[in-house]
PDB file of C-alpha atoms in Angstrom:
ATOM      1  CA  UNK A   1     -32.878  32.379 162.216  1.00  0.00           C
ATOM      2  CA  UNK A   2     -30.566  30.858 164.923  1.00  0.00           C
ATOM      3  CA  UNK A   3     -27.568  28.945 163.446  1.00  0.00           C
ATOM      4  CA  UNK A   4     -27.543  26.744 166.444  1.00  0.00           C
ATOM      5  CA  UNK A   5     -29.447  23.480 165.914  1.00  0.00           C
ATOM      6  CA  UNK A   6     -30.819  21.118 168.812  1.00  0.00           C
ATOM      7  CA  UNK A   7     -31.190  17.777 168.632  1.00  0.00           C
ATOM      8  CA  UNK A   8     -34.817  16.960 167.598  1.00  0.00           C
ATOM      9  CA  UNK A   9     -36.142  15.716 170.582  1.00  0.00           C
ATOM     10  CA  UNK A  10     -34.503  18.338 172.505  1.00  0.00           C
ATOM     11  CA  UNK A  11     -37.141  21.022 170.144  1.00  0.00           C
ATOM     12  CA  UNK A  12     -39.775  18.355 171.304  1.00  0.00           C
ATOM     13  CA  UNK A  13     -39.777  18.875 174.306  1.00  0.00           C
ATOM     14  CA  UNK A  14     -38.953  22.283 174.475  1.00  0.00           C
ATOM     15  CA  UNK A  15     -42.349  23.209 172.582  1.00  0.00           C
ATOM     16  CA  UNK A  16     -44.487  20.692 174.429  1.00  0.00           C
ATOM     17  CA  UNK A  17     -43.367  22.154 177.817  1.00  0.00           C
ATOM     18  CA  UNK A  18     -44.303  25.344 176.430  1.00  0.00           C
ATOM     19  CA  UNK A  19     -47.753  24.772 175.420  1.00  0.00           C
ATOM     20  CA  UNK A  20     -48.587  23.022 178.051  1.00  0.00           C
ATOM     21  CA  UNK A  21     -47.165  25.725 180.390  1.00  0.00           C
ATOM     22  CA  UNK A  22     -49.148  28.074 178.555  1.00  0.00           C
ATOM     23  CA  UNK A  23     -52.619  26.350 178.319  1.00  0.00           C
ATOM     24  CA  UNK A  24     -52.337  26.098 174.383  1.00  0.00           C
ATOM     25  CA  UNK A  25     -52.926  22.569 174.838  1.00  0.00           C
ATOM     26  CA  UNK A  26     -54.553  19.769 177.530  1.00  0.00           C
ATOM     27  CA  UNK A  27     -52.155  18.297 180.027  1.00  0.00           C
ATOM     28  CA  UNK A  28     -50.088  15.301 178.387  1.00  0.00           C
ATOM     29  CA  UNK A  29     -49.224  16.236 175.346  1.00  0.00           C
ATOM     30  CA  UNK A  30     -45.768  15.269 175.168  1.00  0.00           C
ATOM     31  CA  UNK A  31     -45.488  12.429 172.656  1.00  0.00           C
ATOM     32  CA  UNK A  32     -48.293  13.642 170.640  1.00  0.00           C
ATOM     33  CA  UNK A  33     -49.302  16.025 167.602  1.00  0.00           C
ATOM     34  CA  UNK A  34     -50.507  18.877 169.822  1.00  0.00           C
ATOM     35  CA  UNK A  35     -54.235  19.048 169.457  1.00  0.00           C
ATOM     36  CA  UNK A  36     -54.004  22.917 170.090  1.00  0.00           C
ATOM     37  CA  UNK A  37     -56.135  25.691 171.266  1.00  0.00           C
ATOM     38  CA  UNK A  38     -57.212  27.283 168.216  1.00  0.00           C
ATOM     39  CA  UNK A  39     -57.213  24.298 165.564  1.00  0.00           C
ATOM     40  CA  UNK A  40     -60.919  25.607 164.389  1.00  0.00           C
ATOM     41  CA  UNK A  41     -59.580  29.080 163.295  1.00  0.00           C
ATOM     42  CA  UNK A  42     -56.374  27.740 161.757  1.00  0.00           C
ATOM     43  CA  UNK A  43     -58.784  25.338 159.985  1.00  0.00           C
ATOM     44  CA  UNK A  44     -60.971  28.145 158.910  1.00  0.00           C
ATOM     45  CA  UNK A  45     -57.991  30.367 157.842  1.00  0.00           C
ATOM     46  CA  UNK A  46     -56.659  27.506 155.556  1.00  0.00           C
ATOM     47  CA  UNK A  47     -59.988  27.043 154.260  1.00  0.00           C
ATOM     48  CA  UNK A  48     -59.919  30.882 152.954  1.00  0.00           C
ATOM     49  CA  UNK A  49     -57.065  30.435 150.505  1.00  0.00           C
ATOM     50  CA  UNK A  50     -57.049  29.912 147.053  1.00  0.00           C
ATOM     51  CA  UNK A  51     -54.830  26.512 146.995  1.00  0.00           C
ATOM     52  CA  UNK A  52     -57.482  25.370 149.448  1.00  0.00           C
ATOM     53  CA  UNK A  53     -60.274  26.379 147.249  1.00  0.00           C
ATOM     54  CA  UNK A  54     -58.700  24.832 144.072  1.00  0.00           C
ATOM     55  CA  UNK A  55     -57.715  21.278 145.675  1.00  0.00           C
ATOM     56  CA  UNK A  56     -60.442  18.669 144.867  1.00  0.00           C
ATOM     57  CA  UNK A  57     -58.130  15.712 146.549  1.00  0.00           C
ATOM     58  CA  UNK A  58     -57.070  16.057 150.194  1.00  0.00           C
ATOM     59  CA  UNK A  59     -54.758  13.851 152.751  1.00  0.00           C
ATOM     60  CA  UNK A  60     -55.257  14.855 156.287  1.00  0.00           C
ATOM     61  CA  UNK A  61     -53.147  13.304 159.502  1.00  0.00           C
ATOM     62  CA  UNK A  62     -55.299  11.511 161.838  1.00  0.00           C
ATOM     63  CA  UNK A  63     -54.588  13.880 164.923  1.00  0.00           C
ATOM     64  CA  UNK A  64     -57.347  15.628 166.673  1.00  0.00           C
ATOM     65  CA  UNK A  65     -55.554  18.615 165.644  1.00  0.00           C
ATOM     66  CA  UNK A  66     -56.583  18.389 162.093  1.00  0.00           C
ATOM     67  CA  UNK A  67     -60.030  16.999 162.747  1.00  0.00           C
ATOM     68  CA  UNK A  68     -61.111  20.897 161.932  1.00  0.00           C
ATOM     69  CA  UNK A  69     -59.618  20.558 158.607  1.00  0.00           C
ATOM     70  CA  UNK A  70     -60.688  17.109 157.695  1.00  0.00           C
ATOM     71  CA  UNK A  71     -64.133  18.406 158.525  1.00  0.00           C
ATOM     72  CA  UNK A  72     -64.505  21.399 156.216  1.00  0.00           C
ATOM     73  CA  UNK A  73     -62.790  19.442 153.147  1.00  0.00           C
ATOM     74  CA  UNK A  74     -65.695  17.013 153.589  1.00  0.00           C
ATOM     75  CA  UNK A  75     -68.348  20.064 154.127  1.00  0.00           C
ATOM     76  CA  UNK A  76     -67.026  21.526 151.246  1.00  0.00           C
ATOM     77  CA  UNK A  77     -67.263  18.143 148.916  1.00  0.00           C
ATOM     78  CA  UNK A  78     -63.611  17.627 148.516  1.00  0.00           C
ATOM     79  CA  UNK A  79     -62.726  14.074 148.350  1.00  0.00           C
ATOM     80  CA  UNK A  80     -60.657  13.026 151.271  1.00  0.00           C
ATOM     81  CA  UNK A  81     -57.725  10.586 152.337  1.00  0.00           C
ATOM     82  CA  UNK A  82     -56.694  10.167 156.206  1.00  0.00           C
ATOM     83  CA  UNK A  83     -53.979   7.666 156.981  1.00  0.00           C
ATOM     84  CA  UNK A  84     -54.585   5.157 159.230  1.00  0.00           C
ATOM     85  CA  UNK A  85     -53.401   5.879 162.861  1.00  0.00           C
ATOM     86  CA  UNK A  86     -49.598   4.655 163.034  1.00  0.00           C
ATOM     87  CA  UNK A  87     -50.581   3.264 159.667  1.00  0.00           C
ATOM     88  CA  UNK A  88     -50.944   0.081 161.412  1.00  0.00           C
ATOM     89  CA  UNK A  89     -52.731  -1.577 158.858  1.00  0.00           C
ATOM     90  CA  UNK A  90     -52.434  -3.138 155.211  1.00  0.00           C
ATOM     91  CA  UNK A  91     -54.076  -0.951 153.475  1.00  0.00           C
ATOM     92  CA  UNK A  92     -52.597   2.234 154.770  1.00  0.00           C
ATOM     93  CA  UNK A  93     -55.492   5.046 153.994  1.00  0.00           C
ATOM     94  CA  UNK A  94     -58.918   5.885 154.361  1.00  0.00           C
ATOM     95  CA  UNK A  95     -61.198   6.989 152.047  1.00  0.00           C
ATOM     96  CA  UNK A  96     -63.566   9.403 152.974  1.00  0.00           C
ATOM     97  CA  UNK A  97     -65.714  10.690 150.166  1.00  0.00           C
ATOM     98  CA  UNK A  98     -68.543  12.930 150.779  1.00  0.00           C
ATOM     99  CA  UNK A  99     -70.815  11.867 148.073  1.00  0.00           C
ATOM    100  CA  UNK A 100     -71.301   8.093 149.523  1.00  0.00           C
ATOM    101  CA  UNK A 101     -70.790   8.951 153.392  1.00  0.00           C
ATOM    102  CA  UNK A 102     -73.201   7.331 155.434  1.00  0.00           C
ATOM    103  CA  UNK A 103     -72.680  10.373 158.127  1.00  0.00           C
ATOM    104  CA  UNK A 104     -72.541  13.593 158.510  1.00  0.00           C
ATOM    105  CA  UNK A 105     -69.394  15.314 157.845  1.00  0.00           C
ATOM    106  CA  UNK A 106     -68.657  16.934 161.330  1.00  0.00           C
ATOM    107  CA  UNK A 107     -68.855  13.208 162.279  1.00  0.00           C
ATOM    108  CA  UNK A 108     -66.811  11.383 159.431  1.00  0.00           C
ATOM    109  CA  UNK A 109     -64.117  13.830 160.479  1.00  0.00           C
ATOM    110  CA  UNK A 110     -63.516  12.204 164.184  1.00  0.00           C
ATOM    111  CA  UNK A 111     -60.586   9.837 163.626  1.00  0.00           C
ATOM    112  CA  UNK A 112     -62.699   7.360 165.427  1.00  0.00           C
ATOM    113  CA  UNK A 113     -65.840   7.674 163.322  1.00  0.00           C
ATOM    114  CA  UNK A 114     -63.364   8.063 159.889  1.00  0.00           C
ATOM    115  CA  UNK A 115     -61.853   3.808 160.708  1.00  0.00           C
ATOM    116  CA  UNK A 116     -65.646   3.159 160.715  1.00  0.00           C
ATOM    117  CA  UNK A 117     -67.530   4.114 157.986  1.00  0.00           C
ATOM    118  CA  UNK A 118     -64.589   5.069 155.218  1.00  0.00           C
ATOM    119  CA  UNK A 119     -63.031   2.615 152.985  1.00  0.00           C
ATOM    120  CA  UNK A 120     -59.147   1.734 153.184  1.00  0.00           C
ATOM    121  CA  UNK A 121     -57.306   1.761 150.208  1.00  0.00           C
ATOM    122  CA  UNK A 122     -53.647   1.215 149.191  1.00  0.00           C
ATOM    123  CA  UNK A 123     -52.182   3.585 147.106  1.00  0.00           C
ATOM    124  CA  UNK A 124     -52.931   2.120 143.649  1.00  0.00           C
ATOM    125  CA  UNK A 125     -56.360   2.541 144.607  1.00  0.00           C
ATOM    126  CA  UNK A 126     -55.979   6.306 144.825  1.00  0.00           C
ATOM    127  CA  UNK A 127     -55.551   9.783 142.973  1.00  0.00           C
ATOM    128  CA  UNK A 128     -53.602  11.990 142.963  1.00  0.00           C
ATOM    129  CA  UNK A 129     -53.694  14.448 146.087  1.00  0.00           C
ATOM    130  CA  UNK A 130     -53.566  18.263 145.260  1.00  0.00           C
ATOM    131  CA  UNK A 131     -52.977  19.410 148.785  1.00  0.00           C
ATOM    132  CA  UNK A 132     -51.969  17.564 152.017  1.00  0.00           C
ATOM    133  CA  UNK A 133     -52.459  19.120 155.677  1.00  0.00           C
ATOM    134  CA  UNK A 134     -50.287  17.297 158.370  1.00  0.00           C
ATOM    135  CA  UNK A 135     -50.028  17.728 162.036  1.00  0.00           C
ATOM    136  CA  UNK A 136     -46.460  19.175 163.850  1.00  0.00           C
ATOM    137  CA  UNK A 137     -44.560  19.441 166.927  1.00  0.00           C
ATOM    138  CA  UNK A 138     -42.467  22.489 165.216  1.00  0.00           C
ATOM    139  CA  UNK A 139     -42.382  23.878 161.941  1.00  0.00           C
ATOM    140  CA  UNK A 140     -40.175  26.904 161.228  1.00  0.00           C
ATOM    141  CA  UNK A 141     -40.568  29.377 158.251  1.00  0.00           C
ATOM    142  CA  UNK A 142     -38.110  27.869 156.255  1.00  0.00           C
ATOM    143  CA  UNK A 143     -40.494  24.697 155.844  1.00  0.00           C
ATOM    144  CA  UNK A 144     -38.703  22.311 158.053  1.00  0.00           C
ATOM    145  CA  UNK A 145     -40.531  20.579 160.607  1.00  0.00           C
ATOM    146  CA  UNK A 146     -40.535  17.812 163.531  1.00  0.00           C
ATOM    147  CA  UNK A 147     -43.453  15.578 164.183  1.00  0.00           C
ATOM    148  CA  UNK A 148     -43.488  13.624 167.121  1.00  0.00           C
ATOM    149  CA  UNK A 149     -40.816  11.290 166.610  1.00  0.00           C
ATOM    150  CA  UNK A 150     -42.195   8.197 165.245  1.00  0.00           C
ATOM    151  CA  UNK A 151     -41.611   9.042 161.408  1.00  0.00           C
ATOM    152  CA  UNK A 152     -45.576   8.435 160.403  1.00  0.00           C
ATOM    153  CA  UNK A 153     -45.946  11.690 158.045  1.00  0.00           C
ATOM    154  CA  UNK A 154     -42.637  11.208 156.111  1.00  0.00           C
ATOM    155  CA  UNK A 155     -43.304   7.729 155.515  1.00  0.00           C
ATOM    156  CA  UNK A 156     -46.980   8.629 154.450  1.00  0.00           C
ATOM    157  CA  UNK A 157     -45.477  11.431 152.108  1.00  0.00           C
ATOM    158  CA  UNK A 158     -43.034   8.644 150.675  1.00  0.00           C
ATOM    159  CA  UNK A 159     -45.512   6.073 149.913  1.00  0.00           C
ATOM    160  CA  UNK A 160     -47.339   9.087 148.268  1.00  0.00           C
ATOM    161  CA  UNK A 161     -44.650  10.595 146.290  1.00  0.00           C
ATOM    162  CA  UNK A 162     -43.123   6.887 145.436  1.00  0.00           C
ATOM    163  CA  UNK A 163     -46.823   6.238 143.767  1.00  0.00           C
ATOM    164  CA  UNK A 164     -46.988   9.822 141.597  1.00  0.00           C
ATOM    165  CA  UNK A 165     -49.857  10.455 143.982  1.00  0.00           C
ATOM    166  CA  UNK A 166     -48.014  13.667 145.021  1.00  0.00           C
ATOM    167  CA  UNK A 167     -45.876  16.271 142.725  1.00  0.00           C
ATOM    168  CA  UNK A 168     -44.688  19.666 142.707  1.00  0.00           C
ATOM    169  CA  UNK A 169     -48.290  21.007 141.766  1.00  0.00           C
ATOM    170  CA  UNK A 170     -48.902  19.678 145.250  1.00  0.00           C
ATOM    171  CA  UNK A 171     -49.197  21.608 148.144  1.00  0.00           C
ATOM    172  CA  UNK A 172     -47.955  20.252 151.927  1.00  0.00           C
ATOM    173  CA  UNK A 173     -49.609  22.367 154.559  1.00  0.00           C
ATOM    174  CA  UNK A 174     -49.169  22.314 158.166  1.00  0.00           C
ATOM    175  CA  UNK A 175     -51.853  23.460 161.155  1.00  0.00           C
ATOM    176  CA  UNK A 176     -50.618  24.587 164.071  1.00  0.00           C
ATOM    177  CA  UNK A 177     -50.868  26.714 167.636  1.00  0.00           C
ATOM    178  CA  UNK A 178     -48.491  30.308 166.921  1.00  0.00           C
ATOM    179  CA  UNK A 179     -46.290  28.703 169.599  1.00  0.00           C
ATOM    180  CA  UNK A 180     -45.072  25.967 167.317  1.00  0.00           C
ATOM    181  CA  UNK A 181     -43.900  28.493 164.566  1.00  0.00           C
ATOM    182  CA  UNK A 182     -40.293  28.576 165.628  1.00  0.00           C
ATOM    183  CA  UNK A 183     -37.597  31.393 164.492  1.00  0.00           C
ATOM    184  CA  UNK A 184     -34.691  28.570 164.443  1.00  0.00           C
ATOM    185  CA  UNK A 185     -33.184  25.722 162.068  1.00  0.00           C
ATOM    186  CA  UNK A 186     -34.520  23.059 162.772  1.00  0.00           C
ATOM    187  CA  UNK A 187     -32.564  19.264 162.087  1.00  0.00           C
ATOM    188  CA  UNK A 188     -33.560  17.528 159.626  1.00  0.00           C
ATOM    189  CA  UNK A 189     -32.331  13.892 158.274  1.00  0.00           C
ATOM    190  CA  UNK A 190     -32.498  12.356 154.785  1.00  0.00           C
ATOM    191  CA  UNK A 191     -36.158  11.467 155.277  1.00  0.00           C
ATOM    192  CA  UNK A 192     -37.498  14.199 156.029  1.00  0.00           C
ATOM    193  CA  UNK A 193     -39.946  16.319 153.543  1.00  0.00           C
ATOM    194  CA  UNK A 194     -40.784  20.131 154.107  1.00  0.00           C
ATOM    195  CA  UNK A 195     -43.986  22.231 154.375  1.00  0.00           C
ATOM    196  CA  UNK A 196     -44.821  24.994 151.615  1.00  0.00           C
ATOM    197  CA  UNK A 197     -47.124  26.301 153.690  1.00  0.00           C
ATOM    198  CA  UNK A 198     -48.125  26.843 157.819  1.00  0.00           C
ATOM    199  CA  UNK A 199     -51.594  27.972 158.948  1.00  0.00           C
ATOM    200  CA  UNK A 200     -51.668  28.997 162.766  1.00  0.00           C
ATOM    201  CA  UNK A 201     -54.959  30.924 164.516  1.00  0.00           C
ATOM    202  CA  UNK A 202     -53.766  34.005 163.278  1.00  0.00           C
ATOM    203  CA  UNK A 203     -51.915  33.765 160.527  1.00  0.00           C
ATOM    204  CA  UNK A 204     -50.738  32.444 156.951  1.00  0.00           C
ATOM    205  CA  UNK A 205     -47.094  31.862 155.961  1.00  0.00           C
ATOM    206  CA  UNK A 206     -45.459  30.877 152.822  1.00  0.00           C
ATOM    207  CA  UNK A 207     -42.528  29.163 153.317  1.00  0.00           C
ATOM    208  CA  UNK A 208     -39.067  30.540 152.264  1.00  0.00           C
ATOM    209  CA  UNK A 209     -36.859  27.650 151.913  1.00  0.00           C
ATOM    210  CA  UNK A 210     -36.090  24.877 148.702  1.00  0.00           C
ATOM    211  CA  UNK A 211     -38.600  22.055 148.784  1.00  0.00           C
ATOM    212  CA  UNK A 212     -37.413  18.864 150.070  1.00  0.00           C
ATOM    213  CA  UNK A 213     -39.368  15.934 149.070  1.00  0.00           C
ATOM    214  CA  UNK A 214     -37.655  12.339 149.339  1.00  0.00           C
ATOM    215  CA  UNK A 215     -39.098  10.641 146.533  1.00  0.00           C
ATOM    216  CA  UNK A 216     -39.495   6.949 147.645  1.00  0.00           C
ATOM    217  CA  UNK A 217     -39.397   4.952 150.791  1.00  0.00           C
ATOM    218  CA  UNK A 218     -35.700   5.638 152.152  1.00  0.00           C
ATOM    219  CA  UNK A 219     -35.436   2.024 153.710  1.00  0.00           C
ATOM    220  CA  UNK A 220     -31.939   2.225 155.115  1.00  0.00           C
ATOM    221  CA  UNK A 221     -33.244   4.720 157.570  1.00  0.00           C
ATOM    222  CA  UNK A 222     -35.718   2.874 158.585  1.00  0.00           C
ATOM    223  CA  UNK A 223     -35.488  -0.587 161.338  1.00  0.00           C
ATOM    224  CA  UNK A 224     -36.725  -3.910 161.364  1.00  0.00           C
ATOM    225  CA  UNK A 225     -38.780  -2.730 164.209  1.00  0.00           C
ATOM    226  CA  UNK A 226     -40.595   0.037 162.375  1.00  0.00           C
ATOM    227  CA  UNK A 227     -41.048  -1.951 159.599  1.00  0.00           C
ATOM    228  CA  UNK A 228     -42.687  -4.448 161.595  1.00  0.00           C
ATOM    229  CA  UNK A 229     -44.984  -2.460 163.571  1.00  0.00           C
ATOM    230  CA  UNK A 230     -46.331  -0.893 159.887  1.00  0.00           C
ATOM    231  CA  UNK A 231     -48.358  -3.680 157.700  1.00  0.00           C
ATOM    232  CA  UNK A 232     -48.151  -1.427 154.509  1.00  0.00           C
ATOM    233  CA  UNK A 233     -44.195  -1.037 154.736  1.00  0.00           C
ATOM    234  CA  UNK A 234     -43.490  -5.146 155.415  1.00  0.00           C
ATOM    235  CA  UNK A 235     -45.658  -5.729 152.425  1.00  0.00           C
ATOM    236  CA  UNK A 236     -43.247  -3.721 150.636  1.00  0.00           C
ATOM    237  CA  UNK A 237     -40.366  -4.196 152.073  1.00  0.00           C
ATOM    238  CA  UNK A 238     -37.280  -5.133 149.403  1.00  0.00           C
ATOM    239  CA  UNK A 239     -34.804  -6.291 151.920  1.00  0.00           C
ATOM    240  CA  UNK A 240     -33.931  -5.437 155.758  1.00  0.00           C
ATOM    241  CA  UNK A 241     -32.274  -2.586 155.962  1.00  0.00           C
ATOM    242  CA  UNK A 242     -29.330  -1.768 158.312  1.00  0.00           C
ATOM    243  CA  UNK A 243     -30.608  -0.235 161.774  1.00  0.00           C
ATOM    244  CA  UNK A 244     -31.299   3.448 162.128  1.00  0.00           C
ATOM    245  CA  UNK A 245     -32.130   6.086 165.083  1.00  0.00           C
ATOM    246  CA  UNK A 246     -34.586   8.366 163.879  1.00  0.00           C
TER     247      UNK A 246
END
């Protein structure tokens, strides 16, 4: 890998540009998880591995780029959590279990359909997760990743791993277009957690670098502002924190 290392939302928009240049991806993607050309068969690949095979608790992003996999962990019985959409509500996950839905699975999985019929649930209400699958901008092979700026996944990992509801028996998966596998460092800040594992349209890859796995809710690197904007966190928030760029 490169030693040099851009600023994050430098990468960003380096690897939005791209896939839109290249048709990976519908026109406007730039401030979004890239809902990628592709996401079925990345899905489907995923879905052929043994860690997928032995999870029985799943948390899936929101983003239309994991629908695919949301889908086929409900198809195949597994008990699902989705966070809510800039987890802009109290009770910060959905619960989507396949025994109770009300619809089919290729509907429960729509993001849409998924605020309708599942429950929400806080994370006392929930068990542990044996493998997560989130959405990315980039992802390299050492594990390191960038979302798309807003700090949603690491904050979802933290109220997860702050709960026990995540551990090292846990797997952290990414999805994502070939493109978006990058052969650089990437930066990465205190907050940040890694991937152990990236599942493209053609490929698998096991990720060579030390976990990294922040524990808790880092709240000094976090603003008033964020806080605000995310029910869950100003329910739990200790004290304010000093302000931050993310």
């Amino acid at each position: 890998m490169s030693d040099t290392k851009q600023p994050k939302q430098a990468v960003r928009e380096r690897v939005w540009a791209t896939l839109e240049a290249s048709g990976f991806v519908e026109p406007g993607v730039t401030g979004y998880i890239p809902a990628f050309t592709g996401a079925q068969q990345a899905a489907d690949r995923l879905a052929s591995l043994d860690v997928w095979r032995g999870a029985r608790v799943v948390k899936a992003g929101p983003d239309r780029a994991q629908q695919p996999v949301r889908v086929l962990a409900l198809e195949a019985g597994k008990l699902l959590y989705m966070a809510a959409p800039r987890l802009a509500q109290r009770l910060p996950f959905y619960l989507l279990d396949p025994g109770t839905l009300t619809v089919p699975a290729i509907e429960a999985g729509d993001r849409t359909v998924a605020a309708r019929v599942a429950t929400a649930v806080d994370t006392q209400d929930m068990r542990p997760v044996d493998l997560v699958v989130c959405g990315s901008v980039a992802v390299n092979t050492s594990g390191a990743r960038l979302g798309k700026g807003a700090g949603y996944s690491d904050i979802e990992i933290a109220l997860l791993a702050e709960a026990g509801l995540i551990s090292e028996r846990t797997t952290i998966a990414t999805s994502v277009h070939d493109s978006q596998v990058l052969d650089e460092d990437l930066p990465e800040r205190e907050h940040d957690f890694r991937v152990d594992l990236i599942v493209t349209p053609t490929q698998v890859v096991w990720c060579s670098g030390p976990r990294r796995r922040p524990a808790r809710v880092l709240w000094h690197e976090l603003t008033a502002e964020q806080i605000d904007a995310m029910p869950a966190l100003k329910a739990r928030w200790p004290s304010r924190p000093r302000r931050s760029q993310r």
